[in-house]
XYZ file of C-alpha atoms in Angstrom:
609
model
C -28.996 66.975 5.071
C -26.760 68.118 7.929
C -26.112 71.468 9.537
C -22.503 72.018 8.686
C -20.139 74.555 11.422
C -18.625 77.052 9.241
C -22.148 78.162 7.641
C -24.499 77.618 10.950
C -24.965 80.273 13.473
C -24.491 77.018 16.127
C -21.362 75.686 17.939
C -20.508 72.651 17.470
C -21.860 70.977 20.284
C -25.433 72.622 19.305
C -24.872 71.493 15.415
C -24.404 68.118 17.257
C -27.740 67.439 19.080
C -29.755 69.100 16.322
C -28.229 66.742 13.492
C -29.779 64.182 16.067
C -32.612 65.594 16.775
C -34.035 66.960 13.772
C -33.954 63.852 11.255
C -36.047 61.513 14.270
C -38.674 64.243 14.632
C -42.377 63.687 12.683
C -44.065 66.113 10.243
C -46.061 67.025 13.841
C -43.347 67.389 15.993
C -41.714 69.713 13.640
C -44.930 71.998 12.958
C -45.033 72.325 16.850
C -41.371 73.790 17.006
C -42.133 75.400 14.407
C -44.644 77.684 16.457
C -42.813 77.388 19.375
C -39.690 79.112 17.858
C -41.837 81.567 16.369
C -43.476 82.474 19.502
C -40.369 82.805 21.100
C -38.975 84.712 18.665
C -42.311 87.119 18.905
C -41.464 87.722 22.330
C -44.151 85.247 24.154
C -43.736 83.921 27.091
C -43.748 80.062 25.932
C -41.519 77.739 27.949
C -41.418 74.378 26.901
C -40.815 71.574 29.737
C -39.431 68.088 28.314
C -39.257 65.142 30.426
C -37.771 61.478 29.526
C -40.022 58.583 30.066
C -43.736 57.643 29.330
C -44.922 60.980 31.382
C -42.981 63.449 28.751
C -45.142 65.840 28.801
C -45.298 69.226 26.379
C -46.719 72.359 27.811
C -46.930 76.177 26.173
C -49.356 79.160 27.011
C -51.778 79.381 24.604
C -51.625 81.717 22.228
C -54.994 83.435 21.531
C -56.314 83.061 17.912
C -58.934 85.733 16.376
C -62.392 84.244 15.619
C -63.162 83.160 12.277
C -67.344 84.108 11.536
C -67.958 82.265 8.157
C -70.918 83.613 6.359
C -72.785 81.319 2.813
C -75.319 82.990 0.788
C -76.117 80.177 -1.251
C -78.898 79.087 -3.602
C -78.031 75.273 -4.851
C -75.992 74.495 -1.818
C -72.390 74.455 -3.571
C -71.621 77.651 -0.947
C -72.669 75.598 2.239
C -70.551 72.500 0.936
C -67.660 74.637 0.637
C -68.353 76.328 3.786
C -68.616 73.050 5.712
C -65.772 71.774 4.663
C -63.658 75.383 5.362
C -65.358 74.982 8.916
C -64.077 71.525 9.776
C -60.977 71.802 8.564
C -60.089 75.516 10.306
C -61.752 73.423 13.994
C -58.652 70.734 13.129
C -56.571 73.489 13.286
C -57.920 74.573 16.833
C -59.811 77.626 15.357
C -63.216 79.226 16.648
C -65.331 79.297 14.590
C -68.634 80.012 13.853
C -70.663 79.856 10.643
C -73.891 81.234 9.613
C -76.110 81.599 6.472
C -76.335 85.008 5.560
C -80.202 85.504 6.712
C -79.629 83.721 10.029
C -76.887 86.161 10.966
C -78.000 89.478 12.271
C -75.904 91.872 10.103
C -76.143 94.705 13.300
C -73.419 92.053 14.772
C -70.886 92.629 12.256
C -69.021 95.078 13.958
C -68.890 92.119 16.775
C -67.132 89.885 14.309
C -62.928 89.425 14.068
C -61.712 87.696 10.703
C -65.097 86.998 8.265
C -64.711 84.487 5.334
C -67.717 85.754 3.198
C -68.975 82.303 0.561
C -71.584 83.985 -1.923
C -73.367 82.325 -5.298
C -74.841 85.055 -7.613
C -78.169 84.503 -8.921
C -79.960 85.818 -11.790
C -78.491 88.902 -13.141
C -75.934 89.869 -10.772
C -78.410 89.767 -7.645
C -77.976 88.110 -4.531
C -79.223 84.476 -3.886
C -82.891 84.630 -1.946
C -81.402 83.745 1.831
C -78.641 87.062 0.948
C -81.122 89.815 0.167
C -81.501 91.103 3.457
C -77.325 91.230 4.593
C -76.894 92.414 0.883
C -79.067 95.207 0.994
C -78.516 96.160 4.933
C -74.182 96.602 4.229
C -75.135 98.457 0.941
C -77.226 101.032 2.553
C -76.680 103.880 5.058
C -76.946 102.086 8.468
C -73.715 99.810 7.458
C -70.578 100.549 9.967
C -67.425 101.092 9.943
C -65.621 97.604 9.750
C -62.052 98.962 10.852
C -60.288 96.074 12.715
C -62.296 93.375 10.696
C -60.609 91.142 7.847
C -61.452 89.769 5.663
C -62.117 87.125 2.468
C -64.544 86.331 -0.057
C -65.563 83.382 -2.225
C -67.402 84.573 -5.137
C -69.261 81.281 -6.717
C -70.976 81.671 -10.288
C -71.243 80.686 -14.457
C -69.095 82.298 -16.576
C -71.586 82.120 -19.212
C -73.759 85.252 -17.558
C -73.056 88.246 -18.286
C -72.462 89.541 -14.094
C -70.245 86.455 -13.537
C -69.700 86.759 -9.672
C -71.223 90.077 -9.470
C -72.507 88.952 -5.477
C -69.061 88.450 -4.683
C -67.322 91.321 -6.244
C -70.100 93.893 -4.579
C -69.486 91.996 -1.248
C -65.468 92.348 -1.647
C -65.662 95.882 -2.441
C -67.877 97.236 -0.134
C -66.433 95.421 2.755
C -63.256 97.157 2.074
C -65.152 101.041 1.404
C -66.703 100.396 5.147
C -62.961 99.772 6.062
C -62.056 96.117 6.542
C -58.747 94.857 5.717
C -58.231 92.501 3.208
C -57.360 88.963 4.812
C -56.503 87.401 1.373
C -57.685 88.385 -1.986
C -61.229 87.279 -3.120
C -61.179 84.049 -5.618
C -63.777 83.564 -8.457
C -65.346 80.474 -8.901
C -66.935 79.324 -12.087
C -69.125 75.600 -12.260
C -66.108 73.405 -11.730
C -65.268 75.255 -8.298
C -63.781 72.669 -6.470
C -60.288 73.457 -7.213
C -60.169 77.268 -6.863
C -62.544 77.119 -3.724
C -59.436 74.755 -2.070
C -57.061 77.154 -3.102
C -58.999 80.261 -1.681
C -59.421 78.348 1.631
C -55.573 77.072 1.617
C -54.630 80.641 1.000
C -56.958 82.285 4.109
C -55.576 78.976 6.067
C -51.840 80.099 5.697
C -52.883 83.756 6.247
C -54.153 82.378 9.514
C -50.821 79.962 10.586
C -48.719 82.674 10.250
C -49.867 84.384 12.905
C -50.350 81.545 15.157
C -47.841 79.692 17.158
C -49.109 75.976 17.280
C -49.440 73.556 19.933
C -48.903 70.235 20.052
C -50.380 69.294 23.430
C -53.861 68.181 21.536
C -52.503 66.024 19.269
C -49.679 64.682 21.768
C -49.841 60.901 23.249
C -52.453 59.845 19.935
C -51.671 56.855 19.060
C -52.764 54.416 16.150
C -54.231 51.594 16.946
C -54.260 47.922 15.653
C -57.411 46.606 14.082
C -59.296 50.031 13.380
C -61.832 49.863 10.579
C -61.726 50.088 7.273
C -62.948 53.714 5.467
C -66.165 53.862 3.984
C -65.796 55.175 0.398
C -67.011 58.857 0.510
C -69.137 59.673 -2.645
C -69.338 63.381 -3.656
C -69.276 65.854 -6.306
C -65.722 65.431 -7.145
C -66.034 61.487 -6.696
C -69.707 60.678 -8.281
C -71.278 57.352 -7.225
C -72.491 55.335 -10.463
C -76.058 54.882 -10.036
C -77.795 52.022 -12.146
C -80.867 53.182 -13.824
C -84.008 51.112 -12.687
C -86.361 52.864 -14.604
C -86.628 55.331 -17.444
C -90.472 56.263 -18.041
C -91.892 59.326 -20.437
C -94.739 60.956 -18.065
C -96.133 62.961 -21.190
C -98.657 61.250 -22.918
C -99.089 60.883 -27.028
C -98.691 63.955 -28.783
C -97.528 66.503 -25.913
C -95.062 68.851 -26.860
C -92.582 68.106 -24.360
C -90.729 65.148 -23.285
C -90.336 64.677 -19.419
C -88.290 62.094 -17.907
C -88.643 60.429 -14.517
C -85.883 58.255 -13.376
C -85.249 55.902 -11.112
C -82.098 55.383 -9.736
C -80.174 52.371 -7.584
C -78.236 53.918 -4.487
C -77.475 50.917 -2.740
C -73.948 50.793 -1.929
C -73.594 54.447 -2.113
C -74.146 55.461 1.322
C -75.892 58.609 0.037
C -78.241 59.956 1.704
C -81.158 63.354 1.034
C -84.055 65.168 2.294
C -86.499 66.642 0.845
C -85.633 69.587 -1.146
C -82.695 68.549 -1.729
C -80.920 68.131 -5.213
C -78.740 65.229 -7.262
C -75.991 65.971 -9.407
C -74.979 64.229 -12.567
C -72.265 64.260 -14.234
C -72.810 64.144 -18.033
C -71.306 63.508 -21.106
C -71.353 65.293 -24.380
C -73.154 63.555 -27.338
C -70.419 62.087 -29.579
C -71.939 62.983 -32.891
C -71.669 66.778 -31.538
C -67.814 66.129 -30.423
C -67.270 64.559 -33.731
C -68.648 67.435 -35.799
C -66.522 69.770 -34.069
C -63.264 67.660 -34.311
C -64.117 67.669 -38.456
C -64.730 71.707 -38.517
C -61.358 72.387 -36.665
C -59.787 69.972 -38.717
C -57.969 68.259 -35.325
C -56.852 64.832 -34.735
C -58.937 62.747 -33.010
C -56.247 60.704 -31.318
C -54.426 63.305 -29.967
C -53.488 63.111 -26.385
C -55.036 65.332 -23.608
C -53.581 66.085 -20.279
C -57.211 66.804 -18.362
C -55.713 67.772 -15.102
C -53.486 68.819 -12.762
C -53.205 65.089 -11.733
C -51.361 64.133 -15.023
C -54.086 62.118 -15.802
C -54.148 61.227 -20.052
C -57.034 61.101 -22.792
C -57.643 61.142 -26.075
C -58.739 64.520 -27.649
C -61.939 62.848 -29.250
C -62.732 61.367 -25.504
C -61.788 64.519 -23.575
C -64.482 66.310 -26.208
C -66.827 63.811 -24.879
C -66.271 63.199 -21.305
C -64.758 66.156 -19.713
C -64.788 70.040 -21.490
C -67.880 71.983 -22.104
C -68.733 72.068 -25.655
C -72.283 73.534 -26.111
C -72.022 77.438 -24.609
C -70.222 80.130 -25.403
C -69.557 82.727 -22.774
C -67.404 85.980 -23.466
C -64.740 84.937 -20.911
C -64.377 82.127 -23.929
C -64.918 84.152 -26.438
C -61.607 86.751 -25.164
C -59.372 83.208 -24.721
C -60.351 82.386 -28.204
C -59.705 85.354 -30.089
C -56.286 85.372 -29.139
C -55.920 82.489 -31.101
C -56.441 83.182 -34.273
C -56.091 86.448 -36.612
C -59.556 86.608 -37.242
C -60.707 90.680 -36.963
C -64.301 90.251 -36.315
C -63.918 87.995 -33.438
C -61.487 90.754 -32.051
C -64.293 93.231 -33.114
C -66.842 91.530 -30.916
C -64.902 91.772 -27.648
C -65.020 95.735 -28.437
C -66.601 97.592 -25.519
C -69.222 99.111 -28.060
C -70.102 95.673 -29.153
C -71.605 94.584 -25.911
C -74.858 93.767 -26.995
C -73.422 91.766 -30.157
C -71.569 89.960 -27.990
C -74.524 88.915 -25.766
C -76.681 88.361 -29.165
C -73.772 86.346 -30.526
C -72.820 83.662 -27.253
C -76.901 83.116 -26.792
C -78.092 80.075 -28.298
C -74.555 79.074 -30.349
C -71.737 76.510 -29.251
C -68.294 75.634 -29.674
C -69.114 74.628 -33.509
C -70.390 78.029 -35.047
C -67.691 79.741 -33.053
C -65.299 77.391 -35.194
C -67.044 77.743 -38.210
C -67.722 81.315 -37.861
C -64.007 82.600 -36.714
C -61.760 80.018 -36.920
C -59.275 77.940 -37.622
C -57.603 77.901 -34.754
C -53.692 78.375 -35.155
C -53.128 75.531 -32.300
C -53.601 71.832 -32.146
C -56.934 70.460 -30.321
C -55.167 69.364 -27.061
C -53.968 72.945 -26.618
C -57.281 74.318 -27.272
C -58.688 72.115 -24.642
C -56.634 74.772 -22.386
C -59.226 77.458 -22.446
C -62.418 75.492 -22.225
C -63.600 74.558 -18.902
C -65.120 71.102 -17.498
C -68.562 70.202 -18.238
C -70.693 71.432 -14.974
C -72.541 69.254 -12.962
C -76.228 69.232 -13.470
C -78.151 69.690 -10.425
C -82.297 68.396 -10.134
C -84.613 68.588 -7.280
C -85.333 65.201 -5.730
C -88.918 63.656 -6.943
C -88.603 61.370 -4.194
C -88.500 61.046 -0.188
C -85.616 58.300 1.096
C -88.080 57.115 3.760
C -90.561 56.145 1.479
C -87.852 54.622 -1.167
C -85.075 53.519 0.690
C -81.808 53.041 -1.473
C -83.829 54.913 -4.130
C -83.491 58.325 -6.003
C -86.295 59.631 -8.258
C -85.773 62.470 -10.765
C -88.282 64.859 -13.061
C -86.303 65.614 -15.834
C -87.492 67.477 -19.010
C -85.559 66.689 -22.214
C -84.409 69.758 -23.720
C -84.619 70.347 -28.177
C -84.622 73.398 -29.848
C -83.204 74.797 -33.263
C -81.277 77.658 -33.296
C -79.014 79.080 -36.326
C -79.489 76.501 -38.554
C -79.117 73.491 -36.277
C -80.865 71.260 -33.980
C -79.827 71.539 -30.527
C -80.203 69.299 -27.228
C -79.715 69.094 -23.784
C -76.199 67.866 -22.733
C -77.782 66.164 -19.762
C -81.590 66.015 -20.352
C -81.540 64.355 -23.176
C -78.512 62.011 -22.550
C -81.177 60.660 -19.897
C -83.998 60.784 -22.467
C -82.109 58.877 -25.579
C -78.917 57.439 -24.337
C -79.485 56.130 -21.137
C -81.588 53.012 -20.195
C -82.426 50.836 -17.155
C -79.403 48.561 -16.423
C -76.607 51.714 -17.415
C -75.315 53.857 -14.625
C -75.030 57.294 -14.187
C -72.754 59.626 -11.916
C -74.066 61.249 -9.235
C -74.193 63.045 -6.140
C -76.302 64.368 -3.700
C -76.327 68.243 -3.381
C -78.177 69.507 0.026
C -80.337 72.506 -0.132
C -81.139 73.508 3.106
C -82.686 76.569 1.421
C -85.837 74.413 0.491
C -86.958 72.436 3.318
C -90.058 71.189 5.080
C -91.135 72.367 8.361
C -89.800 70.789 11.299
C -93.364 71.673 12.576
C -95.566 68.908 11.114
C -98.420 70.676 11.811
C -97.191 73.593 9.647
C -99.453 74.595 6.323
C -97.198 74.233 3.287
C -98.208 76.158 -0.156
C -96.512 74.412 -3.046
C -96.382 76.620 -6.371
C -94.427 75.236 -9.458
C -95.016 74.494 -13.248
C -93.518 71.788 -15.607
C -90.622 69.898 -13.781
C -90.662 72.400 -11.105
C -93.278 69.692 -9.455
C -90.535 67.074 -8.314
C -90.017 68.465 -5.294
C -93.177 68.435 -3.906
C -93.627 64.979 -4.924
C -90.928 64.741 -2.372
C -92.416 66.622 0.116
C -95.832 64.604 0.257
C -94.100 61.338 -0.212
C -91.887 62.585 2.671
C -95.093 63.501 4.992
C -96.992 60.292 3.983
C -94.099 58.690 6.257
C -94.012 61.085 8.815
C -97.934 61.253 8.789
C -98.024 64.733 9.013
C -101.128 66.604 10.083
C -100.379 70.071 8.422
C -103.038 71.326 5.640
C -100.880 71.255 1.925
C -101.631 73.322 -0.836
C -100.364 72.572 -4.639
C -100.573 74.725 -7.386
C -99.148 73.040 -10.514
C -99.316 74.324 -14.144
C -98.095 73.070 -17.709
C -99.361 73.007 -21.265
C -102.258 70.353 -21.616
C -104.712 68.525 -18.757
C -104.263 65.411 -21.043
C -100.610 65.308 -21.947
C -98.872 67.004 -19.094
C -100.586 66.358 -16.062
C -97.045 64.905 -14.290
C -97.790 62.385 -11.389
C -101.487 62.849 -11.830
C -103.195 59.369 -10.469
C -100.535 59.953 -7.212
C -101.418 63.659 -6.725
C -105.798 62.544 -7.008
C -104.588 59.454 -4.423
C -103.210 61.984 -1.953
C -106.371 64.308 -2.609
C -108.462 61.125 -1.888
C -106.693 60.557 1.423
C -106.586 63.894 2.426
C -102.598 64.223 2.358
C -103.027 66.990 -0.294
C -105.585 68.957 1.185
C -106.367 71.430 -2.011
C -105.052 71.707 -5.527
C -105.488 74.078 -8.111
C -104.086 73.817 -11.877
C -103.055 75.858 -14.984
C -102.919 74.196 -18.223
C -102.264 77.131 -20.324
C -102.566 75.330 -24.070
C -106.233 74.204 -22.968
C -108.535 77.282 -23.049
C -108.443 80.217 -25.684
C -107.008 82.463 -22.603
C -103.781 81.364 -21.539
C -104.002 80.671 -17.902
C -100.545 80.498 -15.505
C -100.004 79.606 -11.961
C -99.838 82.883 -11.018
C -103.478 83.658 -12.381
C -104.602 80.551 -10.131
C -103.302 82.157 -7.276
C -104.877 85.515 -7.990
C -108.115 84.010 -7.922
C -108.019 82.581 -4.870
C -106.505 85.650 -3.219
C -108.193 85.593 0.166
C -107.705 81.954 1.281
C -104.397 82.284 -0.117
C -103.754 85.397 2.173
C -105.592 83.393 5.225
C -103.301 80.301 4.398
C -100.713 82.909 5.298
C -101.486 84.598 8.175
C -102.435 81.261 9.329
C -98.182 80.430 9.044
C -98.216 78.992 6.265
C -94.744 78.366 4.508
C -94.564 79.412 0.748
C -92.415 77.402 -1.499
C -91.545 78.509 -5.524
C -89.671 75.818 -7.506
C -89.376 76.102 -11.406
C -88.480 79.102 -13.881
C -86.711 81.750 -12.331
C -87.035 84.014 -15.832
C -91.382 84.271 -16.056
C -92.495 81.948 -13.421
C -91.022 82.901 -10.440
C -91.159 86.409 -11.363
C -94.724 86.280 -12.157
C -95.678 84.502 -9.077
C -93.779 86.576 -6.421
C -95.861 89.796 -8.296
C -98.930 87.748 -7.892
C -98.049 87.321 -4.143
C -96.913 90.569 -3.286
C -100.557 91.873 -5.231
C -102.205 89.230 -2.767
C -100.632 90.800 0.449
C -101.676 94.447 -0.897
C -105.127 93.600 -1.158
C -106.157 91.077 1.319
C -103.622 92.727 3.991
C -104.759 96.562 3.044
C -100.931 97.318 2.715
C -99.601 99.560 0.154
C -96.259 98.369 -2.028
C -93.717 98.983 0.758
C -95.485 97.182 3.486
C -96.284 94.582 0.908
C -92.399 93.972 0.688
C -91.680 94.403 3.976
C -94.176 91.263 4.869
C -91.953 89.136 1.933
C -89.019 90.051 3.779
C -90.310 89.000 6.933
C -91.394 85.876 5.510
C -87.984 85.051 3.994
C -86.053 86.035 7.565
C -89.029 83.642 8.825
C -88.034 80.617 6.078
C -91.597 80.723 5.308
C -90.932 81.722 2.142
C -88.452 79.538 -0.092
C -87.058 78.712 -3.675
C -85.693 76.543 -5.769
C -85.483 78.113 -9.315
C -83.399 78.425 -12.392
């Protein structure tokens, strides 16, 4: 389109040259004026210089830019991916930046910092993840300062099926404004599928940012493409899962255990993936047919109905959108408010009443998208509009059994297939136990690799390691030893394990007596709990050997928890923190100050759930 006389504020001759000018510009060129005019128009001193020939050169005064501090509390590692992603793009844009996990940055410095983007997970119950206990605690107490001339954003990550969804975040947000910061942009909620609102968070700070800033085009002047440049390697990542052939599906539990634990095998080759120890896989999984089917009959829908499944436009059929790509199997009450409003059903609206809190958190536990059906419904809307207020079927994320030194173009996984009853009907695993029944060697799965720098070996190979965890909670360390068998590392390791029976559940037992044998493994004590009249835990190991466990750590040893965040990990952080009292003559303060001093130390790290 052309700038016309009579409604431009241009003469002619100007109207002229820009109808040239403006239609041969590219998208680059016209960002550039774009800040050039606006600096201009600010009042900056900018002067452009334009010169014909091969030599044109383009040349502004730079326009200073406030520092951008990004801060990740993170548990699984979603938080740092989003974070490394924020921090590359905002350095394309000619930002500094600088980005820290929350217990690497020294919170005293927070006055120091200009615009903070603030990435949290909550854990638990509303608390902070493990590496943001200290920052947490230090801007919630007395000795926080005034943040006046700071902005401001945070990413809140977190399930929508607990009760403090977000909870980190929203304490974060608010009490960075109470200390006085300004609000750079206003703080986004992510649920599992944050892939989506995390981009839009970070495209809203970005424009915050650009309008401030006049751009240059000097850096990205004179680039040139160039014939012959290679081909892009497919990237493989949570939101485009590699499929990974199944080599080998094996039960570790023996003939008449209890449980059923899987360990899997998988084929990267191709992938370009690659993990260290501690770190996690994703799947992606599907819902068990039979359980779409069942709901499709008690909602009465049409199976054939088509679903739009995303923002794409992409297409699917109700009955395969059930299976493939909403959550089916948990209620949460963020669900349970969407739902009500769709049907005239009084004691579903009853349940979202503020004195019927603990009904509420009785009723979601343990039921799915079926007894909510059965119980309240029919819905007054067709199955592809219901689809609207369910959300995508989270990734499932497991610690890596296996070290990619020792298994190259390999991925091993300890998975325990999860059956219960509950009101009336049989329950599974969405994931688990499409590993344990519907997936065999030869079928692929999709995955992707999920770093957890959170959970890592010592650089030091030297370093004593103490390795607590019960039932599946043992994969990683099967990592870890794999992982110094290549390395041949000369640090003493310590592994407490614990499940039900000696003879059933002993997971990875002829590897773990091979590594005794060779001295890898230098000690290990276990808990079968099902074997003596007494149940015996993990934690009760450790409490018996409470002096060499204190010498292990005054001798540096680093601590590492993986398994049951509920009982286990409770249990054994009270069995530690008895340990330090004892051995270490401290009384329950100084007990928790030496924890803390451990975590700011990363001597003392986990991986639970």
């Amino acid at each position: 389109m052309q700038l016309q006389v009579k409604t431009s504020p241009f003469d002619e001759e100007q109207v002229e040259l820009l109808n040239r000018l403006v239609p041969s510009l590219t998208s680059e060129q016209k960002v550039w004026l774009s800040g050039y005019l606006t600096a201009l128009t600010a009042g900056g001193t900018t002067e452009a210089v334009l010169q014909s020939g091969d030599e044109a050169t383009l040349s502004t005064a730079p326009i200073k830019t406030r520092e951008i501090t990004i801060l990740v509390g993170s548990h699984t590692g979603n938080g740092v991916t989003v974070a490394n992603k924020a921090e590359a793009k905002l350095k394309q844009e000619d930002y500094t930046v600088s980005r820290f996990s929350l217990d690497e940055f020294k919170p005293k410095n927070l006055t120091k910092i200009e615009d903070l983007l603030l990435i949290t997970s909550t854990h638990g119950d509303g608390d902070p993840p493990d590496n943001a206990i200290e920052f947490y605690d230090y801007l919630h107490s007395k000795r926080a300062p005034k943040l006046e001339g700071i902005r401001f954003s945070v990413l809140a990550l977190g399930d929508s099926s607990y009760e403090f969804y977000c909870q980190t975040g929203k304490d974060f947000d608010k009490r960075l404004e109470e200390l006085g910061g300004e609000r750079l942009f206003p703080r986004v909620d992510c649920d599992l599928d944050f892939e989506e609102p995390s981009s839009e968070w970070f495209e809203g700070v970005l424009n915050k940012l650009n309008e401030e800033k006049a751009l240059s085009s000097s850096e990205t002047s004179g680039k040139q493409q160039t014939a012959g440049s290679p081909q892009t390697t497919e990237v493989y990542s949570r939101s485009n899962p590699f499929e990974a052939e199944i080599i080998e599906n094996i039960n570790l539990n023996g003939r008449g255990s209890n449980k059923e634990t899987r360990h899997l095998e998988l084929n990267l080759e191709g992938s370009n993936l690659t993990y260290e120890p501690g770190d996690s896989l994703g799947i992606v999984p599907q819902n068990d047919a039979v359980l779409a089917d069942q709901l499709i009959e008690a909602a009465k829908w049409n199976p054939n109905e088509t679903v739009t499944i995303n923002k794409q436009g992409e297409t699917s059929s109700l009955r395969d959108s059930l299976i493939n790509t909403y959550e089916i199997t948990s209620l949460s009450k963020n669900l349970i408010e969407k739902a009500a409003a769709l049907t005239e059903n009084e004691g579903l609206k009853k349940l979202l009443e503020p004195n019927e809190k603990e009904a509420l958190q009785t009723y979601v536990y343990g039921r799915d998208l079926i007894d909510l059906t059965q119980d309240y419904g029919p819905w007054e809307i067709s199955g592809a509009e219901f689809t609207a207020i369910l959300r995508k079927i989270p990734p499932r994320l497991y610690s890596i059994a296996s070290s990619l030194k020792a298994n190259p173009d390999e991925v091993h996984l300890t998975i325990g297939a999860l059956r219960y009853d509950s009101f009336g009907r049989s329950r599974t695993g969405v994931c688990s136990v499409q590993c344990a029944e519907r997936s065999v060697p030869g079928d692929t799965l999709p995955v992707f690799v999920q770093s957890n720098t959170n959970f890592r070996l010592p650089q030091n190979t030297e370093s004593p390691i103490i390795m607590i965890g019960a039932g599946t909670g043992i994969a990683p360390y099967r990592a870890f030893l794999e992982e110094r068998e290549e390395i041949e590392a000369k640090g003493d390791a310590w592994l407490f394990f614990g499940e039900q029976h000696f003879v059933t559940d002993f997971l990875y037992q002829i590897e773990w007596q091979k590594w005794l044998k060779e001295g890898l493994l230098t000690r290990m004590d276990v808990a079968f709990s099902r074997d003596t009249s007494e149940k015996i835990y993990v934690q009760d190991r450790i409490l018996e050997q409470s002096r060499e466990f204190y010498e292990w750590l005054e001798a540096g040893a680093r601590v590492y928890v993986c398994g049951d965040e509920k009982y286990m990990a409770k249990d054994v952080h009270e069995a530690i923190l008895t340990i330090i009292q004892k051995e270490g003559g401290l009384n329950e303060e100084q007990a928790a100050e030496y924890i803390a001093d451990l975590r700011s130390q990363k001597r003392y790290l986990r991986d639970v759930y």
